[in-house]
């Protein structure tokens, strides 16, 4: 069993409602149920918070528990050195995911403090980006 954490940052609790022309109509809870069906050999732990320090605490809690983390830090991606430091500190492979194509939007979204601490980044592929990150972890475990 592969143990993966999916961590969503601020405003991602509003998926399905929030700017659906950018982020789609599906809730993350609905998508997570699909992910669990698609990947029965993966144990998912989902965490969402709108609070920077809580996201950092959860990243710390993953130490010794998770084999990989899929992280969409939302707008903290573009602002948080503290989350970037936490990603470095925990020594667990992290894949950064963004639902929208952050490079095709406002200039302030083109900077990620987190990217350089991650294995890689997926951006602009919608919610499917999370499934592709799961595929990556499954492949890298073989
Ligand atoms: C996002 C992109 C961020 O720029 C934005 O602040 C979000 C969502 C995405 O998934 O596309 O909250 O991370």
mmCIF file of N, CA and C and ligand atoms in Angstrom:
data_model
loop_
_atom_site.group_PDB
_atom_site.id
_atom_site.type_symbol
_atom_site.label_atom_id
_atom_site.label_comp_id
_atom_site.label_asym_id
_atom_site.label_seq_id
_atom_site.Cartn_x
_atom_site.Cartn_y
_atom_site.Cartn_z
ATOM 1 N N UNK A 1 0.849 -1.210 0.000
ATOM 2 C CA UNK A 1 0.000 0.000 0.000
ATOM 3 C C UNK A 1 0.874 1.245 0.000
ATOM 4 N N UNK A 2 0.605 2.121 -0.915
ATOM 5 C CA UNK A 2 1.340 3.390 -1.002
ATOM 6 C C UNK A 2 0.563 4.458 -0.224
ATOM 7 N N UNK A 3 1.252 5.112 0.675
ATOM 8 C CA UNK A 3 0.593 6.134 1.502
ATOM 9 C C UNK A 3 0.927 7.527 0.970
ATOM 10 N N UNK A 4 -0.102 8.182 0.455
ATOM 11 C CA UNK A 4 0.093 9.523 -0.106
ATOM 12 C C UNK A 4 -0.802 10.529 0.606
ATOM 13 N N UNK A 5 -0.240 11.698 0.857
ATOM 14 C CA UNK A 5 -1.051 12.811 1.372
ATOM 15 C C UNK A 5 -1.346 13.760 0.220
ATOM 16 N N UNK A 6 -2.567 14.238 0.191
ATOM 17 C CA UNK A 6 -2.938 15.322 -0.724
ATOM 18 C C UNK A 6 -3.253 16.530 0.148
ATOM 19 N N UNK A 7 -2.519 17.613 -0.108
ATOM 20 C CA UNK A 7 -2.679 18.811 0.726
ATOM 21 C C UNK A 7 -3.106 19.970 -0.165
ATOM 22 N N UNK A 8 -4.235 20.548 0.163
ATOM 23 C CA UNK A 8 -4.730 21.726 -0.552
ATOM 24 C C UNK A 8 -4.709 22.936 0.366
ATOM 25 N N UNK A 9 -4.237 24.038 -0.187
ATOM 26 C CA UNK A 9 -4.133 25.278 0.568
ATOM 27 C C UNK A 9 -5.366 26.163 0.443
ATOM 28 N N UNK A 10 -5.190 27.447 0.677
ATOM 29 C CA UNK A 10 -6.305 28.374 0.828
ATOM 30 C C UNK A 10 -7.231 28.448 -0.376
ATOM 31 N N UNK A 11 -8.493 28.538 -0.067
ATOM 32 C CA UNK A 11 -9.596 28.720 -1.025
ATOM 33 C C UNK A 11 -9.930 27.472 -1.832
ATOM 34 N N UNK A 12 -9.125 26.433 -1.667
ATOM 35 C CA UNK A 12 -9.398 25.214 -2.442
ATOM 36 C C UNK A 12 -10.524 24.394 -1.824
ATOM 37 N N UNK A 13 -10.970 24.784 -0.616
ATOM 38 C CA UNK A 13 -12.211 24.220 -0.064
ATOM 39 C C UNK A 13 -13.433 24.679 -0.863
ATOM 40 N N UNK A 14 -13.262 25.708 -1.672
ATOM 41 C CA UNK A 14 -14.394 26.244 -2.444
ATOM 42 C C UNK A 14 -14.445 25.686 -3.872
ATOM 43 N N UNK A 15 -13.644 24.671 -4.148
ATOM 44 C CA UNK A 15 -13.671 24.095 -5.504
ATOM 45 C C UNK A 15 -15.083 23.659 -5.859
ATOM 46 N N UNK A 16 -15.458 23.916 -7.089
ATOM 47 C CA UNK A 16 -16.811 23.611 -7.547
ATOM 48 C C UNK A 16 -17.689 24.848 -7.538
ATOM 49 N N UNK A 17 -17.362 25.770 -6.630
ATOM 50 C CA UNK A 17 -18.135 27.005 -6.471
ATOM 51 C C UNK A 17 -17.305 28.195 -6.956
ATOM 52 N N UNK A 18 -16.010 28.120 -6.644
ATOM 53 C CA UNK A 18 -15.103 29.235 -6.871
ATOM 54 C C UNK A 18 -14.711 29.341 -8.350
ATOM 55 N N UNK A 19 -14.940 30.465 -8.968
ATOM 56 C CA UNK A 19 -14.496 30.731 -10.348
ATOM 57 C C UNK A 19 -14.473 29.466 -11.212
ATOM 58 N N UNK A 20 -15.657 28.881 -11.444
ATOM 59 C CA UNK A 20 -15.665 27.590 -12.152
ATOM 60 C C UNK A 20 -15.082 27.642 -13.564
ATOM 61 N N UNK A 21 -15.046 28.855 -14.170
ATOM 62 C CA UNK A 21 -14.424 28.952 -15.498
ATOM 63 C C UNK A 21 -12.915 28.702 -15.420
ATOM 64 N N UNK A 22 -12.347 28.863 -14.228
ATOM 65 C CA UNK A 22 -10.906 28.588 -14.049
ATOM 66 C C UNK A 22 -10.699 27.212 -13.398
ATOM 67 N N UNK A 23 -11.493 26.919 -12.361
ATOM 68 C CA UNK A 23 -11.201 25.743 -11.534
ATOM 69 C C UNK A 23 -12.188 24.587 -11.715
ATOM 70 N N UNK A 24 -13.186 24.773 -12.594
ATOM 71 C CA UNK A 24 -14.118 23.683 -12.883
ATOM 72 C C UNK A 24 -15.290 23.624 -11.908
ATOM 73 N N UNK A 25 -16.149 22.649 -12.130
ATOM 74 C CA UNK A 25 -17.406 22.543 -11.376
ATOM 75 C C UNK A 25 -17.374 21.458 -10.305
ATOM 76 N N UNK A 26 -16.305 20.693 -10.264
ATOM 77 C CA UNK A 26 -16.289 19.549 -9.352
ATOM 78 C C UNK A 26 -15.750 19.938 -7.969
ATOM 79 N N UNK A 27 -16.354 19.378 -6.932
ATOM 80 C CA UNK A 27 -15.797 19.587 -5.586
ATOM 81 C C UNK A 27 -14.595 18.667 -5.415
ATOM 82 N N UNK A 28 -13.700 19.040 -4.489
ATOM 83 C CA UNK A 28 -12.540 18.163 -4.301
ATOM 84 C C UNK A 28 -12.953 16.855 -3.629
ATOM 85 N N UNK A 29 -13.944 16.913 -2.771
ATOM 86 C CA UNK A 29 -14.405 15.690 -2.095
ATOM 87 C C UNK A 29 -14.896 14.683 -3.139
ATOM 88 N N UNK A 30 -15.654 15.176 -4.131
ATOM 89 C CA UNK A 30 -16.136 14.299 -5.209
ATOM 90 C C UNK A 30 -14.985 13.719 -6.009
ATOM 91 N N UNK A 31 -14.009 14.573 -6.290
ATOM 92 C CA UNK A 31 -12.853 14.106 -7.064
ATOM 93 C C UNK A 31 -12.039 13.078 -6.265
ATOM 94 N N UNK A 32 -11.916 13.321 -4.969
ATOM 95 C CA UNK A 32 -11.147 12.410 -4.120
ATOM 96 C C UNK A 32 -11.772 11.007 -4.124
ATOM 97 N N UNK A 33 -13.098 10.949 -4.106
ATOM 98 C CA UNK A 33 -13.780 9.645 -4.155
ATOM 99 C C UNK A 33 -13.441 8.932 -5.469
ATOM 100 N N UNK A 34 -13.366 9.698 -6.554
ATOM 101 C CA UNK A 34 -12.967 9.107 -7.846
ATOM 102 C C UNK A 34 -11.528 8.595 -7.802
ATOM 103 N N UNK A 35 -10.662 9.407 -7.200
ATOM 104 C CA UNK A 35 -9.247 9.008 -7.106
ATOM 105 C C UNK A 35 -9.106 7.690 -6.348
ATOM 106 N N UNK A 36 -9.848 7.589 -5.247
ATOM 107 C CA UNK A 36 -9.760 6.380 -4.428
ATOM 108 C C UNK A 36 -10.212 5.155 -5.223
ATOM 109 N N UNK A 37 -11.239 5.347 -6.075
ATOM 110 C CA UNK A 37 -11.708 4.234 -6.916
ATOM 111 C C UNK A 37 -10.686 3.873 -7.985
ATOM 112 N N UNK A 38 -10.071 4.903 -8.556
ATOM 113 C CA UNK A 38 -9.098 4.672 -9.631
ATOM 114 C C UNK A 38 -7.820 4.034 -9.113
ATOM 115 N N UNK A 39 -7.466 4.331 -7.858
ATOM 116 C CA UNK A 39 -6.195 3.847 -7.303
ATOM 117 C C UNK A 39 -6.458 3.088 -5.996
ATOM 118 N N UNK A 40 -7.010 1.861 -6.118
ATOM 119 C CA UNK A 40 -7.367 1.122 -4.900
ATOM 120 C C UNK A 40 -6.151 0.727 -4.055
ATOM 121 N N UNK A 41 -4.945 0.728 -4.676
ATOM 122 C CA UNK A 41 -3.751 0.340 -3.921
ATOM 123 C C UNK A 41 -3.062 1.519 -3.248
ATOM 124 N N UNK A 42 -3.709 2.664 -3.300
ATOM 125 C CA UNK A 42 -3.133 3.842 -2.660
ATOM 126 C C UNK A 42 -4.029 4.240 -1.483
ATOM 127 N N UNK A 43 -3.385 4.515 -0.355
ATOM 128 C CA UNK A 43 -4.122 5.053 0.792
ATOM 129 C C UNK A 43 -3.916 6.567 0.798
ATOM 130 N N UNK A 44 -5.013 7.292 0.640
ATOM 131 C CA UNK A 44 -4.934 8.750 0.569
ATOM 132 C C UNK A 44 -5.288 9.369 1.911
ATOM 133 N N UNK A 45 -4.485 10.333 2.304
ATOM 134 C CA UNK A 45 -4.902 11.176 3.421
ATOM 135 C C UNK A 45 -5.054 12.596 2.878
ATOM 136 N N UNK A 46 -6.251 13.139 3.001
ATOM 137 C CA UNK A 46 -6.521 14.468 2.448
ATOM 138 C C UNK A 46 -6.550 15.504 3.554
ATOM 139 N N UNK A 47 -5.895 16.627 3.293
ATOM 140 C CA UNK A 47 -5.905 17.731 4.254
ATOM 141 C C UNK A 47 -6.048 19.049 3.502
ATOM 142 N N UNK A 48 -6.947 19.878 3.981
ATOM 143 C CA UNK A 48 -7.096 21.221 3.404
ATOM 144 C C UNK A 48 -7.113 22.221 4.541
ATOM 145 N N UNK A 49 -6.398 23.334 4.334
ATOM 146 C CA UNK A 49 -6.486 24.422 5.308
ATOM 147 C C UNK A 49 -6.300 25.749 4.592
ATOM 148 N N UNK A 50 -6.940 26.751 5.161
ATOM 149 C CA UNK A 50 -6.758 28.115 4.663
ATOM 150 C C UNK A 50 -5.669 28.855 5.448
ATOM 151 N N UNK A 51 -5.032 28.142 6.380
ATOM 152 C CA UNK A 51 -4.109 28.772 7.333
ATOM 153 C C UNK A 51 -2.686 28.268 7.080
ATOM 154 N N UNK A 52 -1.786 29.189 6.837
ATOM 155 C CA UNK A 52 -0.411 28.835 6.458
ATOM 156 C C UNK A 52 0.259 27.913 7.486
ATOM 157 N N UNK A 53 0.189 28.305 8.766
ATOM 158 C CA UNK A 53 0.860 27.516 9.804
ATOM 159 C C UNK A 53 0.267 26.119 9.948
ATOM 160 N N UNK A 54 -1.031 25.995 9.712
ATOM 161 C CA UNK A 54 -1.653 24.659 9.785
ATOM 162 C C UNK A 54 -1.147 23.767 8.657
ATOM 163 N N UNK A 55 -0.933 24.367 7.491
ATOM 164 C CA UNK A 55 -0.384 23.579 6.374
ATOM 165 C C UNK A 55 1.031 23.102 6.724
ATOM 166 N N UNK A 56 1.785 23.973 7.364
ATOM 167 C CA UNK A 56 3.153 23.607 7.770
ATOM 168 C C UNK A 56 3.102 22.504 8.824
ATOM 169 N N UNK A 57 2.216 22.640 9.807
ATOM 170 C CA UNK A 57 2.092 21.588 10.830
ATOM 171 C C UNK A 57 1.727 20.251 10.193
ATOM 172 N N UNK A 58 0.830 20.282 9.220
ATOM 173 C CA UNK A 58 0.444 19.014 8.592
ATOM 174 C C UNK A 58 1.614 18.422 7.792
ATOM 175 N N UNK A 59 2.361 19.278 7.093
ATOM 176 C CA UNK A 59 3.557 18.775 6.383
ATOM 177 C C UNK A 59 4.498 18.080 7.374
ATOM 178 N N UNK A 60 4.691 18.678 8.544
ATOM 179 C CA UNK A 60 5.545 18.049 9.574
ATOM 180 C C UNK A 60 4.952 16.712 10.019
ATOM 181 N N UNK A 61 3.626 16.677 10.181
ATOM 182 C CA UNK A 61 2.970 15.446 10.647
ATOM 183 C C UNK A 61 3.134 14.293 9.649
ATOM 184 N N UNK A 62 3.425 14.634 8.391
ATOM 185 C CA UNK A 62 3.591 13.583 7.365
ATOM 186 C C UNK A 62 4.896 12.808 7.542
ATOM 187 N N UNK A 63 5.841 13.375 8.315
ATOM 188 C CA UNK A 63 7.151 12.712 8.483
ATOM 189 C C UNK A 63 6.965 11.346 9.116
ATOM 190 N N UNK A 64 7.561 10.362 8.465
ATOM 191 C CA UNK A 64 7.477 8.998 8.968
ATOM 192 C C UNK A 64 6.142 8.330 8.687
ATOM 193 N N UNK A 65 5.204 9.044 8.086
ATOM 194 C CA UNK A 65 3.858 8.510 7.833
ATOM 195 C C UNK A 65 3.574 8.338 6.345
ATOM 196 N N UNK A 66 4.084 9.259 5.530
ATOM 197 C CA UNK A 66 3.711 9.321 4.117
ATOM 198 C C UNK A 66 4.915 9.039 3.227
ATOM 199 N N UNK A 67 4.642 8.364 2.107
ATOM 200 C CA UNK A 67 5.723 8.105 1.140
ATOM 201 C C UNK A 67 5.804 9.183 0.071
ATOM 202 N N UNK A 68 4.755 9.966 -0.031
ATOM 203 C CA UNK A 68 4.762 11.059 -0.998
ATOM 204 C C UNK A 68 3.666 12.039 -0.652
ATOM 205 N N UNK A 69 3.840 13.254 -1.148
ATOM 206 C CA UNK A 69 2.855 14.311 -0.896
ATOM 207 C C UNK A 69 2.544 15.023 -2.209
ATOM 208 N N UNK A 70 1.260 15.256 -2.420
ATOM 209 C CA UNK A 70 0.805 16.053 -3.559
ATOM 210 C C UNK A 70 0.307 17.361 -2.959
ATOM 211 N N UNK A 71 0.960 18.455 -3.328
ATOM 212 C CA UNK A 71 0.709 19.734 -2.656
ATOM 213 C C UNK A 71 0.245 20.799 -3.640
ATOM 214 N N UNK A 72 -0.962 21.294 -3.394
ATOM 215 C CA UNK A 72 -1.418 22.511 -4.068
ATOM 216 C C UNK A 72 -1.540 23.567 -2.983
ATOM 217 N N UNK A 73 -0.538 24.401 -2.881
ATOM 218 C CA UNK A 73 -0.506 25.394 -1.798
ATOM 219 C C UNK A 73 -1.314 26.641 -2.139
ATOM 220 N N UNK A 74 -2.045 26.607 -3.253
ATOM 221 C CA UNK A 74 -2.855 27.771 -3.621
ATOM 222 C C UNK A 74 -1.970 29.013 -3.695
ATOM 223 N N UNK A 75 -2.499 30.136 -3.247
ATOM 224 C CA UNK A 75 -1.758 31.398 -3.364
ATOM 225 C C UNK A 75 -0.498 31.434 -2.492
ATOM 226 N N UNK A 76 -0.429 30.557 -1.465
ATOM 227 C CA UNK A 76 0.805 30.506 -0.664
ATOM 228 C C UNK A 76 2.008 30.052 -1.498
ATOM 229 N N UNK A 77 1.720 29.393 -2.605
ATOM 230 C CA UNK A 77 2.782 29.027 -3.553
ATOM 231 C C UNK A 77 3.656 30.236 -3.883
ATOM 232 N N UNK A 78 2.970 31.360 -4.056
ATOM 233 C CA UNK A 78 3.636 32.553 -4.584
ATOM 234 C C UNK A 78 4.176 33.462 -3.490
ATOM 235 N N UNK A 79 3.929 33.089 -2.230
ATOM 236 C CA UNK A 79 4.293 33.998 -1.124
ATOM 237 C C UNK A 79 5.074 33.335 0.007
ATOM 238 N N UNK A 80 4.964 32.015 0.153
ATOM 239 C CA UNK A 80 5.368 31.419 1.436
ATOM 240 C C UNK A 80 6.741 30.746 1.409
ATOM 241 N N UNK A 81 7.713 31.448 1.949
ATOM 242 C CA UNK A 81 9.026 30.833 2.151
ATOM 243 C C UNK A 81 8.918 29.774 3.251
ATOM 244 N N UNK A 82 8.003 29.994 4.198
ATOM 245 C CA UNK A 82 7.854 29.044 5.310
ATOM 246 C C UNK A 82 7.351 27.685 4.814
ATOM 247 N N UNK A 83 6.418 27.675 3.870
ATOM 248 C CA UNK A 83 5.956 26.379 3.335
ATOM 249 C C UNK A 83 7.072 25.750 2.499
ATOM 250 N N UNK A 84 7.791 26.566 1.728
ATOM 251 C CA UNK A 84 8.921 26.033 0.953
ATOM 252 C C UNK A 84 9.954 25.397 1.884
ATOM 253 N N UNK A 85 10.248 26.059 2.998
ATOM 254 C CA UNK A 85 11.206 25.505 3.977
ATOM 255 C C UNK A 85 10.693 24.198 4.569
ATOM 256 N N UNK A 86 9.391 24.126 4.817
ATOM 257 C CA UNK A 86 8.815 22.895 5.375
ATOM 258 C C UNK A 86 8.960 21.748 4.375
ATOM 259 N N UNK A 87 8.724 22.035 3.098
ATOM 260 C CA UNK A 87 8.871 20.997 2.068
ATOM 261 C C UNK A 87 10.313 20.483 2.071
ATOM 262 N N UNK A 88 11.279 21.391 2.178
ATOM 263 C CA UNK A 88 12.693 20.981 2.246
ATOM 264 C C UNK A 88 12.978 20.175 3.504
ATOM 265 N N UNK A 89 12.375 20.591 4.595
ATOM 266 C CA UNK A 89 12.734 20.030 5.902
ATOM 267 C C UNK A 89 12.278 18.590 6.088
ATOM 268 N N UNK A 90 11.148 18.234 5.503
ATOM 269 C CA UNK A 90 10.543 16.949 5.883
ATOM 270 C C UNK A 90 11.159 15.755 5.160
ATOM 271 N N UNK A 91 11.865 16.000 4.060
ATOM 272 C CA UNK A 91 12.552 14.892 3.390
ATOM 273 C C UNK A 91 11.620 13.869 2.755
ATOM 274 N N UNK A 92 10.427 14.276 2.407
ATOM 275 C CA UNK A 92 9.467 13.414 1.704
ATOM 276 C C UNK A 92 9.301 13.993 0.298
ATOM 277 N N UNK A 93 9.279 13.125 -0.742
ATOM 278 C CA UNK A 93 9.083 13.684 -2.083
ATOM 279 C C UNK A 93 7.720 14.360 -2.218
ATOM 280 N N UNK A 94 7.746 15.563 -2.749
ATOM 281 C CA UNK A 94 6.523 16.359 -2.931
ATOM 282 C C UNK A 94 6.373 16.698 -4.411
ATOM 283 N N UNK A 95 5.179 16.484 -4.938
ATOM 284 C CA UNK A 95 4.836 16.951 -6.281
ATOM 285 C C UNK A 95 3.879 18.133 -6.129
ATOM 286 N N UNK A 96 4.244 19.226 -6.761
ATOM 287 C CA UNK A 96 3.418 20.445 -6.735
ATOM 288 C C UNK A 96 2.360 20.353 -7.845
ATOM 289 N N UNK A 97 1.135 20.636 -7.479
ATOM 290 C CA UNK A 97 0.050 20.613 -8.472
ATOM 291 C C UNK A 97 -0.688 21.949 -8.450
ATOM 292 N N UNK A 98 -0.996 22.447 -9.639
ATOM 293 C CA UNK A 98 -1.926 23.568 -9.791
ATOM 294 C C UNK A 98 -2.975 23.187 -10.819
ATOM 295 N N UNK A 99 -4.215 23.495 -10.490
ATOM 296 C CA UNK A 99 -5.329 23.147 -11.374
ATOM 297 C C UNK A 99 -5.271 24.003 -12.637
ATOM 298 N N UNK A 100 -5.047 25.293 -12.432
ATOM 299 C CA UNK A 100 -4.950 26.211 -13.571
ATOM 300 C C UNK A 100 -3.495 26.285 -14.041
ATOM 301 N N UNK A 101 -3.319 26.835 -15.233
ATOM 302 C CA UNK A 101 -1.965 27.034 -15.751
ATOM 303 C C UNK A 101 -1.436 28.353 -15.196
ATOM 304 N N UNK A 102 -0.676 28.240 -14.115
ATOM 305 C CA UNK A 102 -0.240 29.457 -13.416
ATOM 306 C C UNK A 102 0.664 30.338 -14.286
ATOM 307 N N UNK A 103 1.308 29.727 -15.269
ATOM 308 C CA UNK A 103 2.205 30.523 -16.133
ATOM 309 C C UNK A 103 1.436 31.323 -17.182
ATOM 310 N N UNK A 104 0.164 31.015 -17.342
ATOM 311 C CA UNK A 104 -0.649 31.714 -18.335
ATOM 312 C C UNK A 104 -1.556 32.756 -17.692
ATOM 313 N N UNK A 105 -1.320 33.036 -16.411
ATOM 314 C CA UNK A 105 -2.203 33.967 -15.693
ATOM 315 C C UNK A 105 -1.416 35.226 -15.291
ATOM 316 N N UNK A 106 -1.811 35.863 -14.185
ATOM 317 C CA UNK A 106 -1.137 37.104 -13.784
ATOM 318 C C UNK A 106 0.345 36.834 -13.486
ATOM 319 N N UNK A 107 1.148 37.891 -13.632
ATOM 320 C CA UNK A 107 2.594 37.734 -13.413
ATOM 321 C C UNK A 107 2.928 37.229 -12.008
ATOM 322 N N UNK A 108 2.127 37.668 -10.988
ATOM 323 C CA UNK A 108 2.484 37.255 -9.618
ATOM 324 C C UNK A 108 2.349 35.754 -9.419
ATOM 325 N N UNK A 109 1.606 35.076 -10.316
ATOM 326 C CA UNK A 109 1.483 33.615 -10.192
ATOM 327 C C UNK A 109 2.651 32.878 -10.847
ATOM 328 N N UNK A 110 3.524 33.617 -11.518
ATOM 329 C CA UNK A 110 4.637 32.960 -12.233
ATOM 330 C C UNK A 110 5.778 32.600 -11.286
ATOM 331 N N UNK A 111 5.747 33.152 -10.068
ATOM 332 C CA UNK A 111 6.777 32.803 -9.080
ATOM 333 C C UNK A 111 6.216 31.732 -8.146
ATOM 334 N N UNK A 112 6.997 30.655 -7.986
ATOM 335 C CA UNK A 112 6.667 29.652 -6.970
ATOM 336 C C UNK A 112 7.876 29.474 -6.074
ATOM 337 N N UNK A 113 7.683 29.721 -4.774
ATOM 338 C CA UNK A 113 8.761 29.466 -3.817
ATOM 339 C C UNK A 113 8.922 27.966 -3.576
ATOM 340 N N UNK A 114 7.905 27.211 -3.980
ATOM 341 C CA UNK A 114 7.854 25.793 -3.635
ATOM 342 C C UNK A 114 8.476 24.897 -4.705
ATOM 343 N N UNK A 115 8.348 25.320 -5.974
ATOM 344 C CA UNK A 115 8.748 24.448 -7.102
ATOM 345 C C UNK A 115 10.140 23.847 -6.942
ATOM 346 N N UNK A 116 11.101 24.679 -6.551
ATOM 347 C CA UNK A 116 12.489 24.200 -6.539
ATOM 348 C C UNK A 116 12.732 23.183 -5.426
ATOM 349 N N UNK A 117 11.795 23.069 -4.494
ATOM 350 C CA UNK A 117 11.934 22.092 -3.400
ATOM 351 C C UNK A 117 11.220 20.782 -3.725
ATOM 352 N N UNK A 118 10.498 20.778 -4.859
ATOM 353 C CA UNK A 118 9.661 19.624 -5.223
ATOM 354 C C UNK A 118 10.352 18.760 -6.266
ATOM 355 N N UNK A 119 9.861 17.524 -6.370
ATOM 356 C CA UNK A 119 10.325 16.623 -7.420
ATOM 357 C C UNK A 119 9.974 17.211 -8.784
ATOM 358 N N UNK A 120 8.771 17.739 -8.893
ATOM 359 C CA UNK A 120 8.311 18.319 -10.144
ATOM 360 C C UNK A 120 6.992 19.011 -9.925
ATOM 361 N N UNK A 121 6.514 19.639 -10.982
ATOM 362 C CA UNK A 121 5.282 20.421 -10.888
ATOM 363 C C UNK A 121 4.363 20.102 -12.059
ATOM 364 N N UNK A 122 3.072 20.102 -11.761
ATOM 365 C CA UNK A 122 2.051 19.891 -12.788
ATOM 366 C C UNK A 122 1.111 21.088 -12.700
ATOM 367 N N UNK A 123 0.875 21.735 -13.817
ATOM 368 C CA UNK A 123 0.057 22.950 -13.793
ATOM 369 C C UNK A 123 -0.789 23.018 -15.051
ATOM 370 N N UNK A 124 -2.069 23.355 -14.867
ATOM 371 C CA UNK A 124 -2.908 23.630 -16.032
ATOM 372 C C UNK A 124 -3.680 22.446 -16.571
ATOM 373 N N UNK A 125 -3.575 21.294 -15.921
ATOM 374 C CA UNK A 125 -4.258 20.097 -16.439
ATOM 375 C C UNK A 125 -5.537 19.801 -15.666
ATOM 376 N N UNK A 126 -6.013 20.804 -14.942
ATOM 377 C CA UNK A 126 -7.238 20.621 -14.174
ATOM 378 C C UNK A 126 -7.017 19.654 -13.015
ATOM 379 N N UNK A 127 -8.110 19.097 -12.512
ATOM 380 C CA UNK A 127 -7.995 18.155 -11.384
ATOM 381 C C UNK A 127 -7.199 16.914 -11.776
ATOM 382 N N UNK A 128 -7.159 16.615 -13.067
ATOM 383 C CA UNK A 128 -6.401 15.448 -13.530
ATOM 384 C C UNK A 128 -4.928 15.517 -13.108
ATOM 385 N N UNK A 129 -4.441 16.723 -12.858
ATOM 386 C CA UNK A 129 -3.061 16.872 -12.389
ATOM 387 C C UNK A 129 -2.780 16.061 -11.130
ATOM 388 N N UNK A 130 -3.781 15.952 -10.244
ATOM 389 C CA UNK A 130 -3.588 15.164 -9.009
ATOM 390 C C UNK A 130 -3.427 13.679 -9.355
ATOM 391 N N UNK A 131 -4.240 13.192 -10.301
ATOM 392 C CA UNK A 131 -4.149 11.776 -10.692
ATOM 393 C C UNK A 131 -2.792 11.499 -11.346
ATOM 394 N N UNK A 132 -2.304 12.451 -12.145
ATOM 395 C CA UNK A 132 -1.001 12.257 -12.791
ATOM 396 C C UNK A 132 0.115 12.220 -11.749
ATOM 397 N N UNK A 133 -0.031 13.009 -10.702
ATOM 398 C CA UNK A 133 0.959 12.968 -9.620
ATOM 399 C C UNK A 133 0.918 11.603 -8.912
ATOM 400 N N UNK A 134 -0.289 11.064 -8.727
ATOM 401 C CA UNK A 134 -0.404 9.720 -8.116
ATOM 402 C C UNK A 134 0.294 8.698 -9.012
ATOM 403 N N UNK A 135 0.050 8.780 -10.331
ATOM 404 C CA UNK A 135 0.702 7.865 -11.287
ATOM 405 C C UNK A 135 2.222 7.939 -11.130
ATOM 406 N N UNK A 136 2.716 9.163 -10.987
ATOM 407 C CA UNK A 136 4.166 9.331 -10.829
ATOM 408 C C UNK A 136 4.660 8.569 -9.599
ATOM 409 N N UNK A 137 3.961 8.730 -8.475
ATOM 410 C CA UNK A 137 4.415 8.063 -7.246
ATOM 411 C C UNK A 137 4.330 6.547 -7.392
ATOM 412 N N UNK A 138 3.294 6.067 -8.071
ATOM 413 C CA UNK A 138 3.174 4.607 -8.262
ATOM 414 C C UNK A 138 4.328 4.094 -9.114
ATOM 415 N N UNK A 139 4.653 4.813 -10.181
ATOM 416 C CA UNK A 139 5.760 4.408 -11.065
ATOM 417 C C UNK A 139 7.080 4.447 -10.311
ATOM 418 N N UNK A 140 7.310 5.496 -9.514
ATOM 419 C CA UNK A 140 8.607 5.654 -8.876
ATOM 420 C C UNK A 140 8.823 4.656 -7.750
ATOM 421 N N UNK A 141 7.735 4.032 -7.300
ATOM 422 C CA UNK A 141 7.829 3.028 -6.230
ATOM 423 C C UNK A 141 8.302 1.687 -6.788
ATOM 424 N N UNK A 142 8.081 1.468 -8.108
ATOM 425 C CA UNK A 142 8.404 0.158 -8.722
ATOM 426 C C UNK A 142 9.912 -0.075 -8.812
HETATM 427 C C1 LIG B 1 -3.893 27.440 -7.835
HETATM 428 C C2 LIG B 1 -3.237 28.639 -8.534
HETATM 429 C C3 LIG B 1 -2.902 29.718 -7.536
HETATM 430 O O1 LIG B 1 -2.281 30.830 -8.206
HETATM 431 C C4 LIG B 1 -4.166 30.219 -6.875
HETATM 432 O O2 LIG B 1 -3.855 31.190 -5.907
HETATM 433 C C5 LIG B 1 -4.963 29.102 -6.283
HETATM 434 C C6 LIG B 1 -5.112 27.866 -7.035
HETATM 435 C C7 LIG B 1 -4.353 26.360 -8.835
HETATM 436 O O3 LIG B 1 -4.602 25.243 -8.401
HETATM 437 O O4 LIG B 1 -4.468 26.647 -10.033
HETATM 438 O O5 LIG B 1 -5.555 29.238 -5.219
HETATM 439 O O6 LIG B 1 -2.937 26.852 -6.969
#
